[in-house]
């Protein structure tokens, strides 16, 4: 059989609430799917359920906008309280136009609206639509914790990828990208590798974690939480530690920021 | 069984030469892999073998650099003849620094070095390392031709994606991206779709063709032509026509160009 990669949507993961243990929900779903984890498998998890489990929900009524937030709200047309959260989640604002704020997030990547999500986060109370969801505090740490918990209960050491959907410069449409990883590298370094004819490849580092994030995004869809976790088998990677930092181009080396 | 996507590397595709019929090479490999094409399958093909089959090889000794090319060569440290080809393949140069020229390609996307490749293209003659490979003249057309030929011989109407590896703004590492497509859309439009709680999603178009390109790049590797074609089963997509144009953000709507 030719080399292949199999991506499987984990079935029937319930809507995640603050405090839920994702390892338990994932292991129960793997059992339903009759999938047994083995070395080299990777679990790819959407940011939304990690953030929810970690209680990163905030109600806009609790947010007091600063003067800077009022200015950003005016430029972008966004709720001043949301603008305040965007500023708190960001190192700096790169571009603003009506409906859109593009920032350098405190985690280091460039994304729209501070990575803050309003879909699929309806909550309780008087104004159930006032809830928004921030990204995990430390997605690499969240990935490592999930890896440790799964290893403790299955003895399988799997790679973990936490992903989100980002827009891009130059091209239309969002793609899945990695925002946290554990047990797998972000980049595959081919520099110095010879090609078919012995020509040395230059400047070739492949963003394997982002490629895998994009692959799993195909199965997850975007509209619902129906498929928040994808099990991956068949990706060959070095068993070394990785970090979101691997994937971030430093601002001073970026020709397009 | 849960929904899944299976990516299979097509085995033993020989080194492609100008004039080769890719449909034949692919169908022979599918037979070796005991894979039978069905509706909804997608074949993802690396740009290199499409360009080679189309004879897009050029020897640098045949290229006369212009004054502009000499200037670009000086700024970038590249061979003036290569700089000439980069200029011919581009609408305009966006950024230059030693070792790197980033252009808006004549096909509309932003990429390094005019999409011109020196690896895996050793040729014949006195200076076998002087060969370079240009991108296909019209990748959407190449994809459509391949689709038509495969349909004629198997009666299966499959999606075709021609992909390359591009660097990105903001993030390290290359990822696979679509540069030509037929029989499948570039974008999946989720605007107006309701989420779990009926909240309308805004501004969500997913670049499914790029996500699939990234996924297949994981199997192809980068260094050799060992896996130039990947067979994909399980991606759900609208059976409508797509084009590279779907994926290109117009320059005047791009905040980072």
PDB file of C-alpha atoms in Angstrom, chain A residues 2-11 15 33 35 52 94-95 97 100 102 109-110 118-122 129 165-179 187 190 193-197 199 201 203-208 210-215 217-219 221-226 234-235 244-250 253-257, chain B residues 2-11 15 33 35 52 94-95 97 100 102 109-110 118-122 129 165-179 187 190 193-197 199 201 203-208 210-215 217-219 221-226 234-235 244-250 253-257:
ATOM      1  CA  UNK A   2       1.382   3.473  -0.864  1.00  0.00           C
ATOM      2  CA  UNK A   3       2.301   5.889   1.939  1.00  0.00           C
ATOM      3  CA  UNK A   4      -0.784   7.643   3.125  1.00  0.00           C
ATOM      4  CA  UNK A   5      -2.138  10.040   5.687  1.00  0.00           C
ATOM      5  CA  UNK A   6      -5.531   9.402   7.256  1.00  0.00           C
ATOM      6  CA  UNK A   7      -7.439  12.213   8.954  1.00  0.00           C
ATOM      7  CA  UNK A   8     -10.395  11.061  11.061  1.00  0.00           C
ATOM      8  CA  UNK A   9     -13.006  13.378  12.544  1.00  0.00           C
ATOM      9  CA  UNK A  10     -13.629  12.374  16.159  1.00  0.00           C
ATOM     10  CA  UNK A  11     -17.344  11.770  16.591  1.00  0.00           C
ATOM     11  CA  UNK A  15     -20.314  21.093  23.598  1.00  0.00           C
ATOM     12  CA  UNK A  33     -14.562   5.651  16.814  1.00  0.00           C
ATOM     13  CA  UNK A  35      -9.398   4.291  17.187  1.00  0.00           C
ATOM     14  CA  UNK A  52     -13.820  27.164  26.460  1.00  0.00           C
ATOM     15  CA  UNK A  94      -1.115  46.811  12.304  1.00  0.00           C
ATOM     16  CA  UNK A  95      -4.080  47.844  10.138  1.00  0.00           C
ATOM     17  CA  UNK A  97     -10.504  49.489   8.360  1.00  0.00           C
ATOM     18  CA  UNK A 100     -11.537  44.721  10.461  1.00  0.00           C
ATOM     19  CA  UNK A 102      -5.427  43.317  12.137  1.00  0.00           C
ATOM     20  CA  UNK A 109       1.259  35.924  15.311  1.00  0.00           C
ATOM     21  CA  UNK A 110      -0.632  38.332  13.077  1.00  0.00           C
ATOM     22  CA  UNK A 118     -18.158  35.610  18.862  1.00  0.00           C
ATOM     23  CA  UNK A 119     -19.554  32.570  17.081  1.00  0.00           C
ATOM     24  CA  UNK A 120     -20.505  29.420  18.931  1.00  0.00           C
ATOM     25  CA  UNK A 121     -20.114  31.103  22.297  1.00  0.00           C
ATOM     26  CA  UNK A 122     -23.669  32.006  23.299  1.00  0.00           C
ATOM     27  CA  UNK A 129     -25.071  37.163  22.817  1.00  0.00           C
ATOM     28  CA  UNK A 165      -8.330  29.880  11.230  1.00  0.00           C
ATOM     29  CA  UNK A 166      -6.471  32.927   9.980  1.00  0.00           C
ATOM     30  CA  UNK A 167      -6.789  35.218   7.019  1.00  0.00           C
ATOM     31  CA  UNK A 168      -3.642  35.891   5.011  1.00  0.00           C
ATOM     32  CA  UNK A 169      -1.836  38.583   3.120  1.00  0.00           C
ATOM     33  CA  UNK A 170      -2.134  38.305  -0.667  1.00  0.00           C
ATOM     34  CA  UNK A 171      -4.649  35.444  -0.848  1.00  0.00           C
ATOM     35  CA  UNK A 172      -8.388  35.164  -0.253  1.00  0.00           C
ATOM     36  CA  UNK A 173      -9.944  32.920   2.336  1.00  0.00           C
ATOM     37  CA  UNK A 174      -8.935  31.657   5.728  1.00  0.00           C
ATOM     38  CA  UNK A 175      -6.762  28.613   6.372  1.00  0.00           C
ATOM     39  CA  UNK A 176      -6.142  26.548   9.474  1.00  0.00           C
ATOM     40  CA  UNK A 177      -2.866  27.444  11.221  1.00  0.00           C
ATOM     41  CA  UNK A 178      -1.119  26.106  14.303  1.00  0.00           C
ATOM     42  CA  UNK A 179      -1.227  28.289  17.418  1.00  0.00           C
ATOM     43  CA  UNK A 187       9.063  23.251  10.915  1.00  0.00           C
ATOM     44  CA  UNK A 190      15.300  20.655   4.422  1.00  0.00           C
ATOM     45  CA  UNK A 193      19.233  18.236   1.793  1.00  0.00           C
ATOM     46  CA  UNK A 194      20.161  17.105  -1.693  1.00  0.00           C
ATOM     47  CA  UNK A 195      17.570  16.898  -4.423  1.00  0.00           C
ATOM     48  CA  UNK A 196      17.303  14.115  -7.016  1.00  0.00           C
ATOM     49  CA  UNK A 197      20.459  15.309  -8.742  1.00  0.00           C
ATOM     50  CA  UNK A 199      21.685  19.999  -5.989  1.00  0.00           C
ATOM     51  CA  UNK A 201      18.285  22.910  -1.520  1.00  0.00           C
ATOM     52  CA  UNK A 203      16.223  28.178   2.311  1.00  0.00           C
ATOM     53  CA  UNK A 204      13.687  25.402   2.448  1.00  0.00           C
ATOM     54  CA  UNK A 205      11.938  25.032   5.729  1.00  0.00           C
ATOM     55  CA  UNK A 206       8.483  23.535   5.500  1.00  0.00           C
ATOM     56  CA  UNK A 207       5.853  24.658   7.990  1.00  0.00           C
ATOM     57  CA  UNK A 208       4.567  21.146   8.634  1.00  0.00           C
ATOM     58  CA  UNK A 210       0.645  24.755   9.601  1.00  0.00           C
ATOM     59  CA  UNK A 211       0.197  22.321   6.728  1.00  0.00           C
ATOM     60  CA  UNK A 212      -1.332  19.814   9.109  1.00  0.00           C
ATOM     61  CA  UNK A 213      -3.537  22.505  10.659  1.00  0.00           C
ATOM     62  CA  UNK A 214      -4.817  23.363   7.182  1.00  0.00           C
ATOM     63  CA  UNK A 215      -5.434  19.698   6.400  1.00  0.00           C
ATOM     64  CA  UNK A 217      -9.441  22.381   8.989  1.00  0.00           C
ATOM     65  CA  UNK A 218     -10.872  20.694   5.864  1.00  0.00           C
ATOM     66  CA  UNK A 219     -12.613  18.167   8.098  1.00  0.00           C
ATOM     67  CA  UNK A 221     -15.546  22.960   8.837  1.00  0.00           C
ATOM     68  CA  UNK A 222     -15.942  26.371  10.342  1.00  0.00           C
ATOM     69  CA  UNK A 223     -19.544  26.924  11.225  1.00  0.00           C
ATOM     70  CA  UNK A 224     -20.168  24.586  14.099  1.00  0.00           C
ATOM     71  CA  UNK A 225     -18.321  22.747  16.799  1.00  0.00           C
ATOM     72  CA  UNK A 226     -19.372  19.478  15.211  1.00  0.00           C
ATOM     73  CA  UNK A 234       0.748   8.720   8.791  1.00  0.00           C
ATOM     74  CA  UNK A 235       2.522  12.087   9.031  1.00  0.00           C
ATOM     75  CA  UNK A 244       4.477  28.139  18.270  1.00  0.00           C
ATOM     76  CA  UNK A 245       7.656  30.227  18.264  1.00  0.00           C
ATOM     77  CA  UNK A 246       9.114  27.990  15.522  1.00  0.00           C
ATOM     78  CA  UNK A 247       6.425  29.280  13.194  1.00  0.00           C
ATOM     79  CA  UNK A 248       6.630  33.001  13.911  1.00  0.00           C
ATOM     80  CA  UNK A 249       8.719  35.261  11.735  1.00  0.00           C
ATOM     81  CA  UNK A 250      10.259  37.932  13.949  1.00  0.00           C
ATOM     82  CA  UNK A 253      12.729  39.999   9.636  1.00  0.00           C
ATOM     83  CA  UNK A 254       9.299  40.414   8.094  1.00  0.00           C
ATOM     84  CA  UNK A 255       9.182  42.355   4.840  1.00  0.00           C
ATOM     85  CA  UNK A 256       5.380  42.628   4.963  1.00  0.00           C
ATOM     86  CA  UNK A 257       4.416  43.976   8.357  1.00  0.00           C
TER      87      UNK A 257
ATOM     88  CA  UNK B   2     -16.250   8.665  11.405  1.00  0.00           C
ATOM     89  CA  UNK B   3     -15.889  11.048   8.449  1.00  0.00           C
ATOM     90  CA  UNK B   4     -12.342  10.910   7.201  1.00  0.00           C
ATOM     91  CA  UNK B   5     -10.003  12.140   4.523  1.00  0.00           C
ATOM     92  CA  UNK B   6      -7.437   9.780   3.052  1.00  0.00           C
ATOM     93  CA  UNK B   7      -4.399  11.123   1.208  1.00  0.00           C
ATOM     94  CA  UNK B   8      -2.455   8.503  -0.770  1.00  0.00           C
ATOM     95  CA  UNK B   9       0.940   9.080  -2.345  1.00  0.00           C
ATOM     96  CA  UNK B  10       0.910   7.696  -5.876  1.00  0.00           C
ATOM     97  CA  UNK B  11       3.813   5.264  -6.206  1.00  0.00           C
ATOM     98  CA  UNK B  15      10.965  11.357 -13.743  1.00  0.00           C
ATOM     99  CA  UNK B  33      -1.686   1.368  -6.105  1.00  0.00           C
ATOM    100  CA  UNK B  35      -6.839   2.790  -6.485  1.00  0.00           C
ATOM    101  CA  UNK B  52       8.383  19.686 -17.064  1.00  0.00           C
ATOM    102  CA  UNK B  94       7.566  43.899  -4.386  1.00  0.00           C
ATOM    103  CA  UNK B  95      10.675  43.420  -2.215  1.00  0.00           C
ATOM    104  CA  UNK B  97      17.089  41.700  -0.429  1.00  0.00           C
ATOM    105  CA  UNK B 100      15.538  36.946  -2.204  1.00  0.00           C
ATOM    106  CA  UNK B 102       9.536  38.714  -3.912  1.00  0.00           C
ATOM    107  CA  UNK B 109      -0.026  35.539  -6.736  1.00  0.00           C
ATOM    108  CA  UNK B 110       2.858  36.802  -4.624  1.00  0.00           C
ATOM    109  CA  UNK B 118      16.516  25.209  -9.926  1.00  0.00           C
ATOM    110  CA  UNK B 119      16.199  22.002  -7.922  1.00  0.00           C
ATOM    111  CA  UNK B 120      15.403  18.675  -9.563  1.00  0.00           C
ATOM    112  CA  UNK B 121      15.867  20.136 -13.044  1.00  0.00           C
ATOM    113  CA  UNK B 122      19.372  19.037 -14.052  1.00  0.00           C
ATOM    114  CA  UNK B 129      23.183  22.800 -13.845  1.00  0.00           C
ATOM    115  CA  UNK B 165       5.266  25.741  -2.126  1.00  0.00           C
ATOM    116  CA  UNK B 166       5.216  29.388  -1.111  1.00  0.00           C
ATOM    117  CA  UNK B 167       6.697  31.388   1.698  1.00  0.00           C
ATOM    118  CA  UNK B 168       4.356  33.691   3.607  1.00  0.00           C
ATOM    119  CA  UNK B 169       4.174  37.012   5.306  1.00  0.00           C
ATOM    120  CA  UNK B 170       4.361  36.865   9.115  1.00  0.00           C
ATOM    121  CA  UNK B 171       5.084  33.154   9.507  1.00  0.00           C
ATOM    122  CA  UNK B 172       8.165  30.986   9.001  1.00  0.00           C
ATOM    123  CA  UNK B 173       8.326  28.094   6.582  1.00  0.00           C
ATOM    124  CA  UNK B 174       6.760  27.313   3.250  1.00  0.00           C
ATOM    125  CA  UNK B 175       3.345  25.753   2.772  1.00  0.00           C
ATOM    126  CA  UNK B 176       1.717  24.097  -0.205  1.00  0.00           C
ATOM    127  CA  UNK B 177      -0.687  26.415  -2.068  1.00  0.00           C
ATOM    128  CA  UNK B 178      -2.921  25.954  -5.085  1.00  0.00           C
ATOM    129  CA  UNK B 179      -1.779  27.578  -8.337  1.00  0.00           C
ATOM    130  CA  UNK B 187     -13.106  28.840  -1.713  1.00  0.00           C
ATOM    131  CA  UNK B 190     -19.658  30.169   4.823  1.00  0.00           C
ATOM    132  CA  UNK B 193     -24.244  30.268   7.545  1.00  0.00           C
ATOM    133  CA  UNK B 194     -25.529  30.014  11.074  1.00  0.00           C
ATOM    134  CA  UNK B 195     -23.347  28.661  13.851  1.00  0.00           C
ATOM    135  CA  UNK B 196     -24.507  26.299  16.608  1.00  0.00           C
ATOM    136  CA  UNK B 197     -26.562  29.044  18.213  1.00  0.00           C
ATOM    137  CA  UNK B 199     -25.287  33.561  15.149  1.00  0.00           C
ATOM    138  CA  UNK B 201     -20.960  34.031  10.558  1.00  0.00           C
ATOM    139  CA  UNK B 203     -16.606  37.263   6.412  1.00  0.00           C
ATOM    140  CA  UNK B 204     -15.834  33.581   6.533  1.00  0.00           C
ATOM    141  CA  UNK B 205     -14.581  32.158   3.313  1.00  0.00           C
ATOM    142  CA  UNK B 206     -12.352  29.129   3.696  1.00  0.00           C
ATOM    143  CA  UNK B 207      -9.560  28.623   1.177  1.00  0.00           C
ATOM    144  CA  UNK B 208     -10.236  24.908   0.785  1.00  0.00           C
ATOM    145  CA  UNK B 210      -5.045  25.968  -0.334  1.00  0.00           C
ATOM    146  CA  UNK B 211      -5.844  23.824   2.686  1.00  0.00           C
ATOM    147  CA  UNK B 212      -5.832  20.749   0.497  1.00  0.00           C
ATOM    148  CA  UNK B 213      -2.593  21.846  -1.182  1.00  0.00           C
ATOM    149  CA  UNK B 214      -0.994  22.165   2.254  1.00  0.00           C
ATOM    150  CA  UNK B 215      -2.295  18.758   3.273  1.00  0.00           C
ATOM    151  CA  UNK B 217       2.479  18.872   0.590  1.00  0.00           C
ATOM    152  CA  UNK B 218       2.913  16.892   3.831  1.00  0.00           C
ATOM    153  CA  UNK B 219       3.093  13.689   1.785  1.00  0.00           C
ATOM    154  CA  UNK B 221       8.047  16.282   0.798  1.00  0.00           C
ATOM    155  CA  UNK B 222      10.073  18.891  -0.921  1.00  0.00           C
ATOM    156  CA  UNK B 223      13.471  17.496  -1.750  1.00  0.00           C
ATOM    157  CA  UNK B 224      12.768  14.996  -4.484  1.00  0.00           C
ATOM    158  CA  UNK B 225      10.199  14.185  -7.081  1.00  0.00           C
ATOM    159  CA  UNK B 226       9.469  10.943  -5.274  1.00  0.00           C
ATOM    160  CA  UNK B 234     -13.196  12.279   1.467  1.00  0.00           C
ATOM    161  CA  UNK B 235     -13.053  16.044   0.971  1.00  0.00           C
ATOM    162  CA  UNK B 244      -6.779  30.279  -9.270  1.00  0.00           C
ATOM    163  CA  UNK B 245      -8.483  33.670  -9.453  1.00  0.00           C
ATOM    164  CA  UNK B 246     -10.816  32.648  -6.593  1.00  0.00           C
ATOM    165  CA  UNK B 247      -7.810  32.558  -4.295  1.00  0.00           C
ATOM    166  CA  UNK B 248      -6.124  35.815  -5.251  1.00  0.00           C
ATOM    167  CA  UNK B 249      -6.757  38.941  -3.255  1.00  0.00           C
ATOM    168  CA  UNK B 250      -6.774  41.897  -5.650  1.00  0.00           C
ATOM    169  CA  UNK B 253      -7.786  45.182  -1.529  1.00  0.00           C
ATOM    170  CA  UNK B 254      -4.584  43.916   0.038  1.00  0.00           C
ATOM    171  CA  UNK B 255      -3.451  45.719   3.179  1.00  0.00           C
ATOM    172  CA  UNK B 256      -0.031  44.022   3.101  1.00  0.00           C
ATOM    173  CA  UNK B 257       1.427  44.506  -0.387  1.00  0.00           C
TER     174      UNK B 257
END
